[in-house]
Coordinates of C-alpha atoms in Angstrom, one line a residue:
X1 CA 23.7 -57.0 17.0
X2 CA 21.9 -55.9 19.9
X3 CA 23.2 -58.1 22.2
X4 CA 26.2 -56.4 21.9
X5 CA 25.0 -52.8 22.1
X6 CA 24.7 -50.8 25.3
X7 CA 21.6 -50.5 27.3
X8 CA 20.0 -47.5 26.1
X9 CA 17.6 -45.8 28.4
X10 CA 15.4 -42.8 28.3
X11 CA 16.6 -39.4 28.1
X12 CA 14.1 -38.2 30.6
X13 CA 13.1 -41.1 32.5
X14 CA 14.7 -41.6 35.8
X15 CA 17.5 -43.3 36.8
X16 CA 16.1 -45.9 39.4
X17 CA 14.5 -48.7 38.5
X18 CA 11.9 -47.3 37.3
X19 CA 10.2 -50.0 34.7
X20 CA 8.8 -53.2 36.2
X21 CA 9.7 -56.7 35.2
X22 CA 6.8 -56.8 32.4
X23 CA 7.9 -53.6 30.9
X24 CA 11.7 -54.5 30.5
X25 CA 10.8 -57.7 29.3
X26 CA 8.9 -56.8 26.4
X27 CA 11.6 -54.0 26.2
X28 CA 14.2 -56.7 26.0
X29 CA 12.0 -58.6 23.3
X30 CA 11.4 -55.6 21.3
X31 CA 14.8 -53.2 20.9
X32 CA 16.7 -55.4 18.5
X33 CA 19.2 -53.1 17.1
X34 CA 19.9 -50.5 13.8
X35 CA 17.9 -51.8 11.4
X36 CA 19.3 -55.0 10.0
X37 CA 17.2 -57.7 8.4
X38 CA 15.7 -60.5 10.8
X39 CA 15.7 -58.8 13.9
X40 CA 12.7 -58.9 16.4
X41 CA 12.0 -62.6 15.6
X42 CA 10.5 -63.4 19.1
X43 CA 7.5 -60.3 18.7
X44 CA 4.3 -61.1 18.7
X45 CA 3.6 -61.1 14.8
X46 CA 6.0 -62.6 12.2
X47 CA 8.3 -60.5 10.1
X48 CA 6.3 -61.7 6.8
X49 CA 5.6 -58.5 5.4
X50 CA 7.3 -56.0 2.5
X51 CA 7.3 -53.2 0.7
X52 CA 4.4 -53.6 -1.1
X53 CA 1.8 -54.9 1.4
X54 CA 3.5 -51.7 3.9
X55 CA 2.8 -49.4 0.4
X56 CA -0.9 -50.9 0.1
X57 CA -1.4 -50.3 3.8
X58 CA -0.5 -46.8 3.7
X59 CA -2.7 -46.5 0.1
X60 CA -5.5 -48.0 1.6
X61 CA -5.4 -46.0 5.2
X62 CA -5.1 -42.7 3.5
X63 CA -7.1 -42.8 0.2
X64 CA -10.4 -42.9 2.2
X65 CA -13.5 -40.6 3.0
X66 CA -11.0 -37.3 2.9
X67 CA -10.5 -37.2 -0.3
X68 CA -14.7 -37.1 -1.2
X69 CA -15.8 -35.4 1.9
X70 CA -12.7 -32.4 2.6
X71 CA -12.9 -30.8 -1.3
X72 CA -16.3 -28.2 0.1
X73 CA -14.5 -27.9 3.7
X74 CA -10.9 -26.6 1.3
X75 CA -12.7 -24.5 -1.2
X76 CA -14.8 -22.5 1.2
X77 CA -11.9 -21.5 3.0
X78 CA -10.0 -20.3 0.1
X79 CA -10.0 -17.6 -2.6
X80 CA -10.1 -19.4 -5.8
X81 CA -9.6 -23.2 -7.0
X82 CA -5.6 -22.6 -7.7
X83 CA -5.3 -22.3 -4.1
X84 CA -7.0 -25.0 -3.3
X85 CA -4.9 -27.4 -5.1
X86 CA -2.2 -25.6 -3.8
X87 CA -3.5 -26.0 -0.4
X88 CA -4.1 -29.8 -1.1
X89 CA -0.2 -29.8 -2.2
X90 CA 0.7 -28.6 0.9
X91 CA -0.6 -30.7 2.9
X92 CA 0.7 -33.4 1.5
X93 CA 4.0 -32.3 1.4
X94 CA 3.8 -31.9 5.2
X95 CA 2.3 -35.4 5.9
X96 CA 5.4 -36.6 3.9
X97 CA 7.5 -34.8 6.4
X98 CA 6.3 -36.2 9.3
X99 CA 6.1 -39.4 7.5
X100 CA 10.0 -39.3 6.9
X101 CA 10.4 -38.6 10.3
X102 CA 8.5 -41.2 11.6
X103 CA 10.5 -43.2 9.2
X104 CA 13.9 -42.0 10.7
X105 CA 12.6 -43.6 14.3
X106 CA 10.7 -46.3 13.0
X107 CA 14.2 -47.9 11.9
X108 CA 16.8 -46.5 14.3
X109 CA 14.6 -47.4 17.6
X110 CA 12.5 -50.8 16.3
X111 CA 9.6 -52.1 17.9
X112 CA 5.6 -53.2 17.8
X113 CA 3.0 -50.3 18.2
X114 CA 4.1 -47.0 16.5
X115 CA 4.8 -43.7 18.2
X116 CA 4.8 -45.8 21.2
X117 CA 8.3 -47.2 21.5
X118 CA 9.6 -44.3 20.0
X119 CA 8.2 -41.9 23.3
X120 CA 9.1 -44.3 25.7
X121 CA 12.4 -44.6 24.6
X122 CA 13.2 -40.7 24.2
X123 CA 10.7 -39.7 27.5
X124 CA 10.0 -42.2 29.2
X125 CA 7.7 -45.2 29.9
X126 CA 4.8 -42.6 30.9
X127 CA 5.1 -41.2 27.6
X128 CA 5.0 -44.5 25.8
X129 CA 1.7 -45.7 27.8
X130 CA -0.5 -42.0 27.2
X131 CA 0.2 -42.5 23.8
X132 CA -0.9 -45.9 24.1
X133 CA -3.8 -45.7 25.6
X134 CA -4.9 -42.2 23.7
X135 CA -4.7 -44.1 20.7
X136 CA -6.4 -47.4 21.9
X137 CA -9.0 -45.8 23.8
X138 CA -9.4 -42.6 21.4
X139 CA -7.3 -42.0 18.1
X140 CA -8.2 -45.2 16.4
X141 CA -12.0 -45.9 18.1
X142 CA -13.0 -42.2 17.1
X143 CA -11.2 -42.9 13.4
X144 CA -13.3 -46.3 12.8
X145 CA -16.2 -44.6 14.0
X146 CA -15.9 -41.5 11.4
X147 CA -15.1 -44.1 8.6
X148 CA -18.3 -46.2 9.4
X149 CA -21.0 -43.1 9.6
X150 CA -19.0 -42.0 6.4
X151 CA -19.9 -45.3 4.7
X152 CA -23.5 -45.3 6.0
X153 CA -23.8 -41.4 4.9
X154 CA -22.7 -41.8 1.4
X155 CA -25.0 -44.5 0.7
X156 CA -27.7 -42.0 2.5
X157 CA -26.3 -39.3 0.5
X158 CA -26.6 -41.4 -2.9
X159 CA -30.6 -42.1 -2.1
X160 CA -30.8 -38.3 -2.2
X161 CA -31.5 -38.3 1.7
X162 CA -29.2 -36.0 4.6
X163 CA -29.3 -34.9 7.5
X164 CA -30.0 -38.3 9.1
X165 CA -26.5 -38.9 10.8
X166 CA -27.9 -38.1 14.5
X167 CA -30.6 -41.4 13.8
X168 CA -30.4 -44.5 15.8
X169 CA -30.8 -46.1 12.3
X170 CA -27.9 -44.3 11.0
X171 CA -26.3 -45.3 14.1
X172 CA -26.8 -49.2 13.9
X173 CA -26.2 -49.5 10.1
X174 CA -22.5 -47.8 11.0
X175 CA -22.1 -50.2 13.4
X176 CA -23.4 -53.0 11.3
X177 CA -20.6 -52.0 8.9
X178 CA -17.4 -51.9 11.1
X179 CA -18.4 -55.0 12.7
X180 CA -18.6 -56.9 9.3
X181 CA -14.8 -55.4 8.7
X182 CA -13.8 -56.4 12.5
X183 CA -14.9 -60.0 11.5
X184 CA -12.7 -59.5 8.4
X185 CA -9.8 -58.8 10.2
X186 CA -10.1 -61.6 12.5
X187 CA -9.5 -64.5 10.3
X188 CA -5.7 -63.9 10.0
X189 CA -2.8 -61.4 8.6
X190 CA -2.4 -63.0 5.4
X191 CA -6.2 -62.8 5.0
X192 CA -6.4 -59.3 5.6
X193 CA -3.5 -58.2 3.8
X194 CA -5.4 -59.7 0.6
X195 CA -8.4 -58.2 1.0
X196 CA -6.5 -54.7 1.4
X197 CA -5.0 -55.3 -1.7
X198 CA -8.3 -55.6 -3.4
X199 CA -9.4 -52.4 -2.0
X200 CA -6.3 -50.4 -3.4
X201 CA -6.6 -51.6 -7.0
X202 CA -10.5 -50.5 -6.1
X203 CA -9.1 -47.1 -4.7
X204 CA -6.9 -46.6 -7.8
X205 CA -9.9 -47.5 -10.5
X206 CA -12.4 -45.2 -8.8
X207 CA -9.4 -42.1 -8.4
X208 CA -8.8 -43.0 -12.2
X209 CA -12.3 -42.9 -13.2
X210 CA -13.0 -39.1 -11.9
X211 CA -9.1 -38.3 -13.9
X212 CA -10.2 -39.6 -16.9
X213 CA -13.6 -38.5 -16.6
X214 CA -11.9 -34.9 -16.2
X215 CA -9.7 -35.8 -19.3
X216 CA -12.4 -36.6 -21.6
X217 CA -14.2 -33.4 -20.5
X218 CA -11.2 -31.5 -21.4
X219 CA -10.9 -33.3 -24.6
X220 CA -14.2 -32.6 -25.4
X221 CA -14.1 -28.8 -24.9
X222 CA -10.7 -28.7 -26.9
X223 CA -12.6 -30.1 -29.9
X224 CA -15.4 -28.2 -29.7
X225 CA -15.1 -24.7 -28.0
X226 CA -18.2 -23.1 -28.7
X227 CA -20.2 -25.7 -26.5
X228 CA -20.1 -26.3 -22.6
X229 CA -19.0 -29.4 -21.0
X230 CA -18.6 -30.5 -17.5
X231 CA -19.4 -27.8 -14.6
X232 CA -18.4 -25.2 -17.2
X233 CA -16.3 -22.8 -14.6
X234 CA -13.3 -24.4 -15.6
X235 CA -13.0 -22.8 -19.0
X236 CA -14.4 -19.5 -18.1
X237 CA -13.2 -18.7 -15.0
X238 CA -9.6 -18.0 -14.0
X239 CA -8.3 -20.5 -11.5
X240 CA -6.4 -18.6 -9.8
X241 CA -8.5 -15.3 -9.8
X242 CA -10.8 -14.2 -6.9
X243 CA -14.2 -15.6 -6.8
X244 CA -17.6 -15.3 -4.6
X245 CA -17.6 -18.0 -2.1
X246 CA -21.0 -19.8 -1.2
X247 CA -21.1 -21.3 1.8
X248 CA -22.9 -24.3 3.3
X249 CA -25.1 -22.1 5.3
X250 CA -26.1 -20.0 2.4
X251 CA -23.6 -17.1 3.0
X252 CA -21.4 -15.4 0.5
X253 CA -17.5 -14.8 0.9
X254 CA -16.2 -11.8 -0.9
X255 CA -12.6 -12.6 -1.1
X256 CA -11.8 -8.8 -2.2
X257 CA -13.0 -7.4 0.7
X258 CA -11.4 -10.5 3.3
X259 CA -8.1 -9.0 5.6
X260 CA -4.7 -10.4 5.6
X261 CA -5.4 -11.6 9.2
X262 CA -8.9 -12.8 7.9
X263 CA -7.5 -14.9 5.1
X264 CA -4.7 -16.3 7.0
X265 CA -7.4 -17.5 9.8
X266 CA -9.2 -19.1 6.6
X267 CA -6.3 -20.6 4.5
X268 CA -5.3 -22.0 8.7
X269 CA -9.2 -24.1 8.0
X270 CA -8.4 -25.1 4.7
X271 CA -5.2 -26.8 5.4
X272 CA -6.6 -28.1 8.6
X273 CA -9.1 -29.8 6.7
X274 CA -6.2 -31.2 4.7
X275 CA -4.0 -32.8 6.8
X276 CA -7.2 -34.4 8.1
X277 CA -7.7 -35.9 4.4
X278 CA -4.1 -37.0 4.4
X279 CA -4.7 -38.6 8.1
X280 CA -3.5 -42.0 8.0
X281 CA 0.1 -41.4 6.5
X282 CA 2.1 -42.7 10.0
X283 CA 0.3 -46.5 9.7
X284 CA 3.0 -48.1 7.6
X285 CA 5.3 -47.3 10.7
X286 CA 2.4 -49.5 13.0
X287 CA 3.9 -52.7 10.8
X288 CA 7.7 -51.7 11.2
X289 CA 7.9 -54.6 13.2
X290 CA 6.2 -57.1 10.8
X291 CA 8.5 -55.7 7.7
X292 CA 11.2 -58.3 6.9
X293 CA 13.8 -55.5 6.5
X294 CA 12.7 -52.7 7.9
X295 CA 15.4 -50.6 7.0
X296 CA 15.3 -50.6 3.7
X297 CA 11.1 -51.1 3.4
X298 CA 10.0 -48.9 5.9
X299 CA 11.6 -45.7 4.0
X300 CA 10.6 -47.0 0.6
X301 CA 7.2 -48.0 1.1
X302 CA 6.6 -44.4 2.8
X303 CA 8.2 -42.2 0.2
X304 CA 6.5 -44.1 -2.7
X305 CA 2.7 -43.9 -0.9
X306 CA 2.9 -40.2 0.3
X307 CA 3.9 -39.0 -3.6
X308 CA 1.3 -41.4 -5.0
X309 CA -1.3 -40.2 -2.9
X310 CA -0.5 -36.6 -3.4
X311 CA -1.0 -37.3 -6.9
X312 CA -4.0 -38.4 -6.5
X313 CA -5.6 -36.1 -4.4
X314 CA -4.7 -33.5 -6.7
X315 CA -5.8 -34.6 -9.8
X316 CA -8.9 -35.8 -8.5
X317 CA -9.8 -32.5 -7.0
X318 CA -8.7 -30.7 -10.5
X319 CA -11.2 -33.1 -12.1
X320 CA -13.7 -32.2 -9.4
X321 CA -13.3 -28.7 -10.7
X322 CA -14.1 -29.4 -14.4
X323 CA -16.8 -31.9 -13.6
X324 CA -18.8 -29.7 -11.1
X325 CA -19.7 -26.1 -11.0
X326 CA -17.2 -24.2 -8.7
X327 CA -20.5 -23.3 -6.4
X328 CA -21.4 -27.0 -6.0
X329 CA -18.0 -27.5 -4.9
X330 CA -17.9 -25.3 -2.1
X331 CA -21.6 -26.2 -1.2
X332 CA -21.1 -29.8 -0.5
X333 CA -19.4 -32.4 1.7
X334 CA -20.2 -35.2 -0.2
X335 CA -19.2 -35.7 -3.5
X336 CA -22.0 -38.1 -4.4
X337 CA -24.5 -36.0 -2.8
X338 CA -23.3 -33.6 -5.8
X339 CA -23.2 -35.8 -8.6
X340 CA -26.5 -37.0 -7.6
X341 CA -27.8 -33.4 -7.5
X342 CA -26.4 -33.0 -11.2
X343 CA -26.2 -36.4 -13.2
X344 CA -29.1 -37.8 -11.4
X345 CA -29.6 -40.9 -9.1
X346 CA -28.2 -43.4 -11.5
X347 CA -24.8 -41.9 -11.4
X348 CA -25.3 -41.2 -7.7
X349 CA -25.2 -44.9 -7.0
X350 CA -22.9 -45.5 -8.8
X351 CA -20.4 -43.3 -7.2
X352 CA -21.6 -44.0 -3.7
X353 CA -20.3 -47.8 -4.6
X354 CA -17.4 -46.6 -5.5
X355 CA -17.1 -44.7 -2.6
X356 CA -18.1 -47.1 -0.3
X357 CA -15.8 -49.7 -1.6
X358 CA -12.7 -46.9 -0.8
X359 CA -13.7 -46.0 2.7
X360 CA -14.2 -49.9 3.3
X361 CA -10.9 -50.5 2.7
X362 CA -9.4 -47.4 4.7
X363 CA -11.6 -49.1 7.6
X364 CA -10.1 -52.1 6.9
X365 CA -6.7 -50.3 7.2
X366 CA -7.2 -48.8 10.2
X367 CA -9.2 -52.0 12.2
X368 CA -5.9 -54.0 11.1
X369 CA -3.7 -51.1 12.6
X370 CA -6.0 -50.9 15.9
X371 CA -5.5 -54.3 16.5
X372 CA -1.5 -53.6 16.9
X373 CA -1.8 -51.0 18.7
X374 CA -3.3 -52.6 21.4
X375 CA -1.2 -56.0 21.3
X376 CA 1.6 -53.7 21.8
X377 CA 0.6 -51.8 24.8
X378 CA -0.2 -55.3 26.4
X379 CA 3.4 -56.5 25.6
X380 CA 4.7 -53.5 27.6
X381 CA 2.2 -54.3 30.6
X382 CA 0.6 -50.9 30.0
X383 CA -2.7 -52.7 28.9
X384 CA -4.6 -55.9 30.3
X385 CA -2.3 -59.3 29.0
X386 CA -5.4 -60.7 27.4
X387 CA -5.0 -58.0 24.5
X388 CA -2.3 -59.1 23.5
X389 CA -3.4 -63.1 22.4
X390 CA -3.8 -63.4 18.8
X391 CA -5.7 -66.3 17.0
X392 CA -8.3 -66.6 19.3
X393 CA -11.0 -65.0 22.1
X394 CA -9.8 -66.1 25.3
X395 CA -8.3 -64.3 28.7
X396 CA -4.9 -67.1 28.8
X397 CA -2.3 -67.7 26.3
X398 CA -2.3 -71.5 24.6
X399 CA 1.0 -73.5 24.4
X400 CA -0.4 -75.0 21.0
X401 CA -0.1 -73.1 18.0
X402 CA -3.0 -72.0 15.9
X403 CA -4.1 -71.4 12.6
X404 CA -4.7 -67.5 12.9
X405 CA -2.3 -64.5 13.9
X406 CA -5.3 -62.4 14.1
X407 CA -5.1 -60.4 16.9
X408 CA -9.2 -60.9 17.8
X409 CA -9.0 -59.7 21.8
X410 CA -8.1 -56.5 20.4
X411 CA -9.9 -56.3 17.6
X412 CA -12.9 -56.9 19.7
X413 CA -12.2 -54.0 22.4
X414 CA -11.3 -51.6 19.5
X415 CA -15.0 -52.7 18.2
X416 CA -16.8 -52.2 21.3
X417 CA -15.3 -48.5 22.0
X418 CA -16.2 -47.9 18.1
X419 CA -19.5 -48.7 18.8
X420 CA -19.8 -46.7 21.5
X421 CA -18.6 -43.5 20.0
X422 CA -20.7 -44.0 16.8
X423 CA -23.8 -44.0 19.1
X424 CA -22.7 -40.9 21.7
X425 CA -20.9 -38.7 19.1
X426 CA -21.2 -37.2 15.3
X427 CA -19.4 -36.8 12.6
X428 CA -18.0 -33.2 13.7
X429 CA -17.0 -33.5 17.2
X430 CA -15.0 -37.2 16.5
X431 CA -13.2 -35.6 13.6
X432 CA -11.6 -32.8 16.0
X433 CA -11.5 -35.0 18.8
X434 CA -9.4 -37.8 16.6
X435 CA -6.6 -34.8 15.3
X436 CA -6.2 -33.5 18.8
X437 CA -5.2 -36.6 20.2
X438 CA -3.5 -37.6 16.9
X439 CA -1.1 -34.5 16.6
X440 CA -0.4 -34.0 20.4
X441 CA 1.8 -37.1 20.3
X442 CA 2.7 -36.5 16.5
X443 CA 4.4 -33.6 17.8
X444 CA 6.0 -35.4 20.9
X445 CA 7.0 -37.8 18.4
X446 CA 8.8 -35.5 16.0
X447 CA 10.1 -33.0 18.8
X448 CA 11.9 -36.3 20.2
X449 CA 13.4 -36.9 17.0
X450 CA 15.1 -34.0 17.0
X451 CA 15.9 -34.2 20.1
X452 CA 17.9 -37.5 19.5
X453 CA 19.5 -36.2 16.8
X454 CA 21.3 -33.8 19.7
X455 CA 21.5 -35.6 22.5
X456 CA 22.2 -38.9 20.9
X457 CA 24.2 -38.0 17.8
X458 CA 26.0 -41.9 17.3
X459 CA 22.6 -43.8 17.3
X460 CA 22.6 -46.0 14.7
X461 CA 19.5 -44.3 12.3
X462 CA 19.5 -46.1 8.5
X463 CA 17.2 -43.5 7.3
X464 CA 18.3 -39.7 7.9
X465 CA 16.7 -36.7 6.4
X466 CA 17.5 -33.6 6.7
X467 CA 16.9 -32.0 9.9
X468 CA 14.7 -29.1 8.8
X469 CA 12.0 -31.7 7.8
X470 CA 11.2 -33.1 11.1
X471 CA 11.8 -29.4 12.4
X472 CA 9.3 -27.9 10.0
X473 CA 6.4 -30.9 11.1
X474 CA 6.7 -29.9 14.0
X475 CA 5.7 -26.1 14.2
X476 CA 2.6 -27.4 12.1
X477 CA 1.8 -30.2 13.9
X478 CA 1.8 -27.7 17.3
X479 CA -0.3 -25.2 15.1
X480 CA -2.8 -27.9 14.5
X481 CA -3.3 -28.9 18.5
X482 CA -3.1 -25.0 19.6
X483 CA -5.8 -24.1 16.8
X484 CA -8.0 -27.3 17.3
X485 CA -8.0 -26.3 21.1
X486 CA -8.7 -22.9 20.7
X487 CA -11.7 -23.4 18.1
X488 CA -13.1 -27.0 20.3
X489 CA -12.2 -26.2 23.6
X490 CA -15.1 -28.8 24.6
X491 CA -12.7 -32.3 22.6
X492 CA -10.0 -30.9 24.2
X493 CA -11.0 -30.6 27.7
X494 CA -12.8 -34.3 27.2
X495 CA -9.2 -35.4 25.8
X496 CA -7.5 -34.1 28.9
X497 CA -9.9 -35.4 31.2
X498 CA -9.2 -39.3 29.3
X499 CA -5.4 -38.3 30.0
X500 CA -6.1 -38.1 34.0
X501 CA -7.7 -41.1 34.0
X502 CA -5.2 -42.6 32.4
X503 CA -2.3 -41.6 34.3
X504 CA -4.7 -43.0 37.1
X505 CA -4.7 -46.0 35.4
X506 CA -0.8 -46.4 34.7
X507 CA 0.3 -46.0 38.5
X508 CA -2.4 -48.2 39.7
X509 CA -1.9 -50.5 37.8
X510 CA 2.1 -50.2 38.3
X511 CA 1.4 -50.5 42.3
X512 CA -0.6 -54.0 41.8
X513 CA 2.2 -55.3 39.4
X514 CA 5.0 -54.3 42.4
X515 CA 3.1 -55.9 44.8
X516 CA 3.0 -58.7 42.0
X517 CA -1.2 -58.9 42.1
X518 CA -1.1 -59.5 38.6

């Protein structure tokens, strides 16, 4: 039990009394031992969660605009459409690994809000509050944004019209959108859960419908050989044999004549735009603390989701690839934009519904998630107390209970900050903005683990993989921040500007809680 474990304290925090009263409070409230069932009763959300609402999370975070938006951004950056799927295998394989190490931490060292426990706990409490408040004022707020000019685009996109995402119109309908989902998410946990479960069976049905569409194509040209069906490439090209690129802008890649240094900068872009479609696979580890046995549901709910959604991926973009001509493919960032160009406006529609049902439910995912976040930071004192009320809009806790668990304050915030990226930034610069601060602390996060798995050899840790997988996520995860950096110098000096001022944040803050202002 925990009570009876000794205090652990981290590795590279000092030794004085460094955390205020607030912080080892809700430090005392939240480190609740190795994993058994029942612990961390007295957080701020009930442990009345399992496997399968932490699987449907994960499903629903994930299976979102990536999977419809990333196929051009892969298959331009690669040689043929074997290596795209291979590329699309990849990176799945390396979300799982940082997914398995998130696991390994998310049951050894328990607590509300993610990476953030996990950093304060190997690095200390500055560590814990940058990722904090990268994610609450960045991460997440850039991520809702993308999803809801995604949504607004693919309807846009369906109607045969583009290049209208710098509009105010655009703008406001995006907003429109996430704020219906932020209302969603205010009514209560159990509420929200449901409605996530309604989008994964609508995730699954519209993944299923482009397979089986694929199939019957197939099927089709088995039966018949002598007529074309479907884009047509599939049967007369090899898929693994080099092939004339066209790019967005028109321009032709002639893989023959590309240079080992050349390729590897372009197979670099196409996995980057990968692990940017498989963005989303740490979220179950935002609900560790809401699991009822954590030990056991965490791990299991993560290494069934990551393989399904691999799956997924990958036989949708094979179907893509018999549906569509290989050109189309590469030519398009919207997949109903392309079936709308082929089929015609009718089927257009139709798979912008689809589509928007899917990335409604990854918005959903991720506004729940936000939420969290932020009630977690305020626990710790690293954010205003106020964020951390759930059930109602207020700035002071009730004694009574109430009907909701919602945690609305934050909700709200996360809303506002949406908003206001959605109408100061595009599509482009939020998407490199969002993985730079994403992977930074991923890498912290999984460079810690190994780190504990040295310095702290006898901590209790119910899920244990093998060391070379949090050792491989790592040199990726640093590839992905050094390359975004190199190629967007302009996110990443904005992201280290947000850094300063919150490090100016953290100490003043810390000097009005010592003087007890607060």
């Amino acid at each position: 039990m925990a009570s009876e474990e000794p205090e652990r304290r981290p590795l590279l925090a000092a030794t004085s009394g460094a955390l205020d009263a607030g912080v080892a409070g809700a430090d005392t409230r939240q480190r609740t031992g190795s994993g058994e069932e029942g612990r961390g009763e007295t957080g701020t959300f009930k442990r009345n969660l399992g496997t399968l609402e932490a699987f449907a999370i994960v499903i629903s975070i994930v299976i979102g605009s990536g999977v419809f938006t990333s196929p051009g951004s892969i298959d331009t950056n690669v040689p043929s459409p074997g290596a795209a799927l291979v590329i699309w295998f990849v990176g799945g394989v390396l979300a799982w690994t940082g997914a398995s190490t998130m696991a390994e931490l998310g049951t050894a060292i328990p607590g509300e809000g993610g990476v953030q426990p996990y950093l304060k706990y190997i690095f200390g409490d500055v560590f814990g509050f940058l990722a904090a408040w990268t994610w609450v004022v960045a991460v997440m707020p850039a991520t809702l944004a993308i999803l809801s000019i995604v949504f607004i685009e693919s309807i846009y996109s369906a109607a045969g019209v583009t290049d209208q995402g710098g509009t105010l119109l655009h703008k406001l309908l995006s907003i429109v959108v996430l704020s219906v989902i932020s209302v969603a998410n205010s009514i209560s946990t159990k509420a929200s859960t449901r409605l996530n479960n309604f989008f994964v069976v609508t995730k699954f049905v519209t993944i299923a419908a482009i397979v089986i569409a694929g199939v019957v194509v197939v099927i089709l040209q088995l039966v018949d050989r002598n007529r074309t069906v479907g884009g047509g490439d599939w049967v007369k090209q090899p898929w693994f044999g080099y092939r004339d690129s066209v790019n967005p802008d028109g321009s032709v890649t002639h893989w023959a004549d590309v240079t080992q240094w050349e390729l590897f900068g372009y197979l670099s872009a196409a996995l980057y735009a990968a692990l940017w479609a498989y963005s989303g696979w740490d979220k179950a580890i935002y609900i560790s603390a809401e699991l009822s046995s954590p030990a056991r549901q965490l791990p299991l709910a993560i290494n069934t989701s990551i393989p399904t959604i691999i799956l997924c991926f990958i036989t949708a973009n094979a179907a893509y690839y018999i549906l569509l001509p290989w050109n189309v493919v590469s030519r398009t960032d919207s997949v109903a934009t392309a079936i709308t160009r082929l089929l015609g406006p009718a089927f257009g529609i139709l798979a912008a519904v689809f589509i928007c049902l899917v990335v409604a439910g990854s918005l959903l995912g991720n506004s729940f998630v936000a939420g969290r976040m932020a009630v977690a930071a305020a626990n710790q004192s690293w954010l205003p107390k106020p964020l951390s009320i759930v059930g109602r809009i207020g700035f002071k806790p009730e004694e009574r209970e109430t009907t909701s668990d919602a945690p609305v304050n934050a909700i709200i915030v996360s809303t506002i900050l949406s908003s206001l990226y959605i109408l100061l930034g595009n599509f482009r610069a939020l998407l490199t903005f969002n993985g730079l601060g994403e992977y930074t602390f991923f890498f912290l996060t999984v460079v810690g683990a190994i780190v504990l798995r040295y310095r702290e050899p006898q901590l209790a840790r119910p899920y244990k993989p093998l060391i070379a997988i949090p050792i491989v996520f790592a040199l990726v995860s640093g590839f992905v921040v050094v390359r975004g950096a190199v190629f967007a110098p302009v996110p990443a000096v904005v992201l280290v500007g947000l850094w300063v001022a919150g490090l100016v944040f953290y100490f003043v803050r810390r000097r009005y809680q010592e003087r007890g202002l607060e």
